[in-house]
C-alpha cells in the first residue's frame, strides 16, 4: 500500500511540480516497465497509464510492479525506506490549507483512530506516508467533521468551499469515490483527488 500512496503523491505533483520530476518518472517507468512487468506478471503498457490517466488499480501485482520500479530507479532504498521529500516538495499554501482543515479536529480524530499523533503533520511536511488503514480513517474523521462527508456521500458544495476548488473539480473528485463503499478508503481517494487538483 505504501508504494501506491507514494505513486499517488507523485501523480498529484504532476500539475505543479517541475516537469523534470514528471519527466524523470516517465523515463523511470519506461526504462524498467518491461522488466518489472515480467517479474510481476503485469501488462507492460500499464506504465503509460499511471501518470497520464492516474490509473492505479488496487491489485497486488500492480503494487509489486510499483515496488520493482521504485527499487530499480533507486527511490526505494534497501532498508525499504523512501526519501520522497527529495522527489516532491509541496507548496506551503497546500500545507497551510490542509492544516487549517485538520487542526480543529486533529486531537479528536487521532484519539478516535489511535494513529500516531505526528502522522497528520508529517504527511505533508515530511512526505511520511503511513502504511495502515488507521490513517485513512483519520482522513474520514476529519472530512466528516468538516461536513465534506455526510454518511457515505460527498457534499460537493462543502468540498468546494473547504478546499477552494471549483464545483466542477469537486464533482470530479466526488465521482472518483462513487464505486468505493468503505468510508475510510473513500476519504483517502477523495483526498488524493483534491491533492491532484490543487498541486
C-alpha atoms as a printed R data frame, in Angstrom:
    type eleno elety resid chain resno       x       y       z
1   ATOM     1    CA   UNK     A     1   0.000   0.000   0.000
2   ATOM     2    CA   UNK     A     2   2.864   2.373   0.752
3   ATOM     3    CA   UNK     A     3   4.002   2.162  -2.868
4   ATOM     4    CA   UNK     A     4   0.553   3.045  -4.165
5   ATOM     5    CA   UNK     A     5   0.396   6.050  -1.878
6   ATOM     6    CA   UNK     A     6   3.823   7.230  -2.964
7   ATOM     7    CA   UNK     A     7   2.886   6.896  -6.608
8   ATOM     8    CA   UNK     A     8  -0.326   8.771  -5.887
9   ATOM     9    CA   UNK     A     9   1.684  11.617  -4.404
10  ATOM    10    CA   UNK     A    10   3.889  11.660  -7.484
11  ATOM    11    CA   UNK     A    11   0.865  11.818  -9.723
12  ATOM    12    CA   UNK     A    12  -0.651  14.569  -7.576
13  ATOM    13    CA   UNK     A    13   2.516  16.572  -8.076
14  ATOM    14    CA   UNK     A    14   2.170  16.372 -11.829
15  ATOM    15    CA   UNK     A    15   0.339  19.656 -12.254
16  ATOM    16    CA   UNK     A    16   2.668  21.954 -10.298
17  ATOM    17    CA   UNK     A    17   5.925  20.217  -9.645
18  ATOM    18    CA   UNK     A    18   8.730  20.731 -12.063
19  ATOM    19    CA   UNK     A    19   8.413  18.993 -15.376
20  ATOM    20    CA   UNK     A    20  11.784  17.401 -14.623
21  ATOM    21    CA   UNK     A    21  10.255  15.321 -11.805
22  ATOM    22    CA   UNK     A    22   7.482  14.062 -14.054
23  ATOM    23    CA   UNK     A    23   9.901  13.526 -16.916
24  ATOM    24    CA   UNK     A    24  12.240  11.542 -14.659
25  ATOM    25    CA   UNK     A    25   9.384   9.352 -13.505
26  ATOM    26    CA   UNK     A    26   8.169   8.789 -17.061
27  ATOM    27    CA   UNK     A    27  11.697   7.774 -18.031
28  ATOM    28    CA   UNK     A    28  11.987   5.530 -14.970
29  ATOM    29    CA   UNK     A    29   8.668   3.897 -15.682
30  ATOM    30    CA   UNK     A    30   9.562   3.374 -19.321
31  ATOM    31    CA   UNK     A    31  13.059   2.166 -18.555
32  ATOM    32    CA   UNK     A    32  12.003  -0.501 -16.066
33  ATOM    33    CA   UNK     A    33   8.405  -1.241 -17.056
34  ATOM    34    CA   UNK     A    34   9.171  -4.276 -19.226
35  ATOM    35    CA   UNK     A    35  11.492  -5.832 -16.628
36  ATOM    36    CA   UNK     A    36   9.099  -5.154 -13.749
37  ATOM    37    CA   UNK     A    37   6.029  -6.169 -15.737
38  ATOM    38    CA   UNK     A    38   7.655  -9.511 -16.499
39  ATOM    39    CA   UNK     A    39   8.640 -10.010 -12.843
40  ATOM    40    CA   UNK     A    40   5.130  -9.214 -11.612
41  ATOM    41    CA   UNK     A    41   3.099 -10.711 -14.457
42  ATOM    42    CA   UNK     A    42   1.583  -7.343 -15.378
43  ATOM    43    CA   UNK     A    43   0.790  -5.793 -18.768
44  ATOM    44    CA   UNK     A    44   3.800  -3.514 -19.541
45  ATOM    45    CA   UNK     A    45   1.598  -0.887 -21.222
46  ATOM    46    CA   UNK     A    46   0.212  -0.034 -17.793
47  ATOM    47    CA   UNK     A    47   3.184   2.256 -17.132
48  ATOM    48    CA   UNK     A    48   1.942   4.740 -19.732
49  ATOM    49    CA   UNK     A    49  -1.414   4.958 -17.970
50  ATOM    50    CA   UNK     A    50  -0.020   5.680 -14.498
51  ATOM    51    CA   UNK     A    51   0.896   9.340 -14.984
52  ATOM    52    CA   UNK     A    52  -1.342  10.121 -17.967
53  ATOM    53    CA   UNK     A    53  -4.616   8.666 -16.720
54  ATOM    54    CA   UNK     A    54  -3.976   8.399 -12.981
55  ATOM    55    CA   UNK     A    55  -4.518   4.670 -13.344
56  ATOM    56    CA   UNK     A    56  -3.901   2.942 -10.006
57  ATOM    57    CA   UNK     A    57  -5.558  -0.461  -9.686
58  ATOM    58    CA   UNK     A    58  -5.690  -1.822  -6.159
59  ATOM    59    CA   UNK     A    59  -4.164  -5.158  -7.096
60  ATOM    60    CA   UNK     A    60  -1.244  -6.990  -5.527
61  ATOM    61    CA   UNK     A    61   0.687  -7.428  -8.781
62  ATOM    62    CA   UNK     A    62   0.357  -3.692  -9.514
63  ATOM    63    CA   UNK     A    63   1.747  -2.888  -6.068
64  ATOM    64    CA   UNK     A    64   4.644  -5.266  -6.716
65  ATOM    65    CA   UNK     A    65   5.163  -3.583 -10.102
66  ATOM    66    CA   UNK     A    66   5.484  -0.175  -8.407
67  ATOM    67    CA   UNK     A    67   7.848  -1.623  -5.818
68  ATOM    68    CA   UNK     A    68  10.011  -3.050  -8.597
69  ATOM    69    CA   UNK     A    69  10.049   0.305 -10.439
70  ATOM    70    CA   UNK     A    70  10.984   2.143  -7.248
71  ATOM    71    CA   UNK     A    71  13.746  -0.320  -6.338
72  ATOM    72    CA   UNK     A    72  15.245  -0.230  -9.812
73  ATOM    73    CA   UNK     A    73  15.097   3.553 -10.052
74  ATOM    74    CA   UNK     A    74  16.727   3.974  -6.630
75  ATOM    75    CA   UNK     A    75  13.742   5.612  -4.935
76  ATOM    76    CA   UNK     A    76  13.245   2.681  -2.596
77  ATOM    77    CA   UNK     A    77  16.340   2.028  -0.523
78  ATOM    78    CA   UNK     A    78  17.467  -1.444   0.524
79  ATOM    79    CA   UNK     A    79  16.209  -0.628   4.024
80  ATOM    80    CA   UNK     A    80  12.747  -0.214   2.455
81  ATOM    81    CA   UNK     A    81  12.831   3.484   3.299
82  ATOM    82    CA   UNK     A    82  11.658   6.032   0.757
83  ATOM    83    CA   UNK     A    83  13.092   9.533   0.718
84  ATOM    84    CA   UNK     A    84  10.115  11.035  -1.018
85  ATOM    85    CA   UNK     A    85  10.990  14.538   0.178
86  ATOM    86    CA   UNK     A    86  13.743  14.728  -2.411
87  ATOM    87    CA   UNK     A    87  11.218  13.973  -5.134
88  ATOM    88    CA   UNK     A    88   8.376  16.273  -4.200
89  ATOM    89    CA   UNK     A    89   8.236  19.457  -2.209
90  ATOM    90    CA   UNK     A    90   4.681  20.557  -1.583
91  ATOM    91    CA   UNK     A    91   3.763  24.229  -1.833
92  ATOM    92    CA   UNK     A    92   3.395  25.914   1.553
93  ATOM    93    CA   UNK     A    93  -0.147  27.077   0.749
94  ATOM    94    CA   UNK     A    94  -1.251  23.452   0.407
95  ATOM    95    CA   UNK     A    95   0.269  22.552   3.774
96  ATOM    96    CA   UNK     A    96  -1.346  25.610   5.380
97  ATOM    97    CA   UNK     A    97  -4.758  24.880   3.824
98  ATOM    98    CA   UNK     A    98  -4.697  21.238   4.930
99  ATOM    99    CA   UNK     A    99  -3.653  22.210   8.452
100 ATOM   100    CA   UNK     A   100  -6.488  24.763   8.612
101 ATOM   101    CA   UNK     A   101  -8.919  21.952   7.767
102 ATOM   102    CA   UNK     A   102  -7.498  19.269  10.032
103 ATOM   103    CA   UNK     A   103  -6.188  21.164  13.065
104 ATOM   104    CA   UNK     A   104  -9.571  21.849  14.743
105 ATOM   105    CA   UNK     A   105 -10.326  18.109  14.581
106 ATOM   106    CA   UNK     A   106  -6.862  16.632  14.841
107 ATOM   107    CA   UNK     A   107  -6.873  15.632  18.514
108 ATOM   108    CA   UNK     A   108 -10.356  14.125  18.353
109 ATOM   109    CA   UNK     A   109  -9.623  12.174  15.145
110 ATOM   110    CA   UNK     A   110  -6.209  10.991  16.335
111 ATOM   111    CA   UNK     A   111  -7.799   9.698  19.544
112 ATOM   112    CA   UNK     A   112 -10.643   8.047  17.667
113 ATOM   113    CA   UNK     A   113  -8.400   6.269  15.136
114 ATOM   114    CA   UNK     A   114  -5.485   5.617  17.514
115 ATOM   115    CA   UNK     A   115  -2.891   6.725  14.956
116 ATOM   116    CA   UNK     A   116   0.498   8.182  15.834
117 ATOM   117    CA   UNK     A   117  -0.290  11.855  16.626
118 ATOM   118    CA   UNK     A   118   2.625  13.027  14.478
119 ATOM   119    CA   UNK     A   119   1.288  11.410  11.288
120 ATOM   120    CA   UNK     A   120  -1.138  14.143  10.184
121 ATOM   121    CA   UNK     A   121   1.591  16.798  10.208
122 ATOM   122    CA   UNK     A   122   4.283  14.537   8.788
123 ATOM   123    CA   UNK     A   123   2.195  13.541   5.778
124 ATOM   124    CA   UNK     A   124   2.731  16.905   4.117
125 ATOM   125    CA   UNK     A   125   5.808  18.323   5.822
126 ATOM   126    CA   UNK     A   126   7.977  15.210   5.598
127 ATOM   127    CA   UNK     A   127   6.019  13.283   2.977
128 ATOM   128    CA   UNK     A   128   5.771  10.466   5.508
129 ATOM   129    CA   UNK     A   129   3.081   8.102   4.276
130 ATOM   130    CA   UNK     A   130   1.639   5.804   6.927
131 ATOM   131    CA   UNK     A   131   1.136   2.215   5.859
132 ATOM   132    CA   UNK     A   132  -2.066   1.413   7.743
133 ATOM   133    CA   UNK     A   133  -5.805   1.778   7.437
134 ATOM   134    CA   UNK     A   134  -5.944   3.954  10.540
135 ATOM   135    CA   UNK     A   135  -4.728   6.977   8.625
136 ATOM   136    CA   UNK     A   136  -7.453   6.531   6.007
137 ATOM   137    CA   UNK     A   137  -9.980   6.521   8.840
138 ATOM   138    CA   UNK     A   138  -8.298   9.622  10.280
139 ATOM   139    CA   UNK     A   139  -8.997  11.352   6.944
140 ATOM   140    CA   UNK     A   140 -12.606  10.148   7.150
141 ATOM   141    CA   UNK     A   141 -12.931  11.581  10.646
142 ATOM   142    CA   UNK     A   142 -11.597  14.981   9.566
143 ATOM   143    CA   UNK     A   143 -13.763  15.094   6.439
144 ATOM   144    CA   UNK     A   144 -16.867  14.104   8.403
145 ATOM   145    CA   UNK     A   145 -16.182  16.818  10.977
146 ATOM   146    CA   UNK     A   146 -15.949  19.500   8.298
147 ATOM   147    CA   UNK     A   147 -19.133  18.064   6.722
148 ATOM   148    CA   UNK     A   148 -17.461  17.103   3.440
149 ATOM   149    CA   UNK     A   149 -18.554  13.515   4.050
150 ATOM   150    CA   UNK     A   150 -22.102  13.047   5.279
151 ATOM   151    CA   UNK     A   151 -22.996   9.401   5.811
152 ATOM   152    CA   UNK     A   152 -21.249   7.797   2.880
153 ATOM   153    CA   UNK     A   153 -21.849  10.696   0.488
154 ATOM   154    CA   UNK     A   154 -19.670  13.625  -0.541
155 ATOM   155    CA   UNK     A   155 -21.217  17.076  -0.131
156 ATOM   156    CA   UNK     A   156 -19.862  18.746  -3.261
157 ATOM   157    CA   UNK     A   157 -20.739  22.292  -2.171
158 ATOM   158    CA   UNK     A   158 -18.977  21.886   1.166
159 ATOM   159    CA   UNK     A   159 -15.992  20.251  -0.536
160 ATOM   160    CA   UNK     A   160 -15.718  23.227  -2.906
161 ATOM   161    CA   UNK     A   161 -15.814  25.679  -0.013
162 ATOM   162    CA   UNK     A   162 -13.425  23.780   2.263
163 ATOM   163    CA   UNK     A   163 -10.702  23.044  -0.287
164 ATOM   164    CA   UNK     A   164 -11.179  26.114  -2.514
165 ATOM   165    CA   UNK     A   165 -11.875  24.136  -5.696
166 ATOM   166    CA   UNK     A   166 -14.382  24.822  -8.433
167 ATOM   167    CA   UNK     A   167 -17.643  22.917  -8.305
168 ATOM   168    CA   UNK     A   168 -16.654  21.019 -11.467
169 ATOM   169    CA   UNK     A   169 -13.423  19.779  -9.881
170 ATOM   170    CA   UNK     A   170 -15.233  18.962  -6.651
171 ATOM   171    CA   UNK     A   171 -17.798  16.930  -8.605
172 ATOM   172    CA   UNK     A   172 -14.954  15.167 -10.411
173 ATOM   173    CA   UNK     A   173 -13.407  14.182  -7.074
174 ATOM   174    CA   UNK     A   174 -16.754  13.122  -5.619
175 ATOM   175    CA   UNK     A   175 -17.364  10.978  -8.702
176 ATOM   176    CA   UNK     A   176 -13.940   9.369  -8.282
177 ATOM   177    CA   UNK     A   177 -15.151   7.917  -4.973
178 ATOM   178    CA   UNK     A   178 -18.545   6.596  -6.108
179 ATOM   179    CA   UNK     A   179 -17.525   2.968  -6.553
180 ATOM   180    CA   UNK     A   180 -15.908   2.796  -3.093
181 ATOM   181    CA   UNK     A   181 -18.260   1.733  -0.308
182 ATOM   182    CA   UNK     A   182 -15.716   1.846   2.536
183 ATOM   183    CA   UNK     A   183 -15.859   5.362   4.014
184 ATOM   184    CA   UNK     A   184 -12.200   5.334   5.086
185 ATOM   185    CA   UNK     A   185 -10.978   4.390   1.621
186 ATOM   186    CA   UNK     A   186 -13.456   6.819   0.078
187 ATOM   187    CA   UNK     A   187 -11.880   9.584   2.179
188 ATOM   188    CA   UNK     A   188  -8.407   8.570   1.041
189 ATOM   189    CA   UNK     A   189  -9.443   8.584  -2.637
190 ATOM   190    CA   UNK     A   190 -11.153  11.946  -2.214
191 ATOM   191    CA   UNK     A   191  -8.102  13.448  -0.501
192 ATOM   192    CA   UNK     A   192  -5.889  12.143  -3.292
193 ATOM   193    CA   UNK     A   193  -8.097  13.688  -5.946
194 ATOM   194    CA   UNK     A   194  -8.147  17.011  -4.094
195 ATOM   195    CA   UNK     A   195  -4.351  16.998  -3.838
196 ATOM   196    CA   UNK     A   196  -4.036  16.181  -7.519
197 ATOM   197    CA   UNK     A   197  -6.216  19.122  -8.440
198 ATOM   198    CA   UNK     A   198  -4.567  21.579  -6.059
199 ATOM   199    CA   UNK     A   199  -0.931  20.889  -6.881
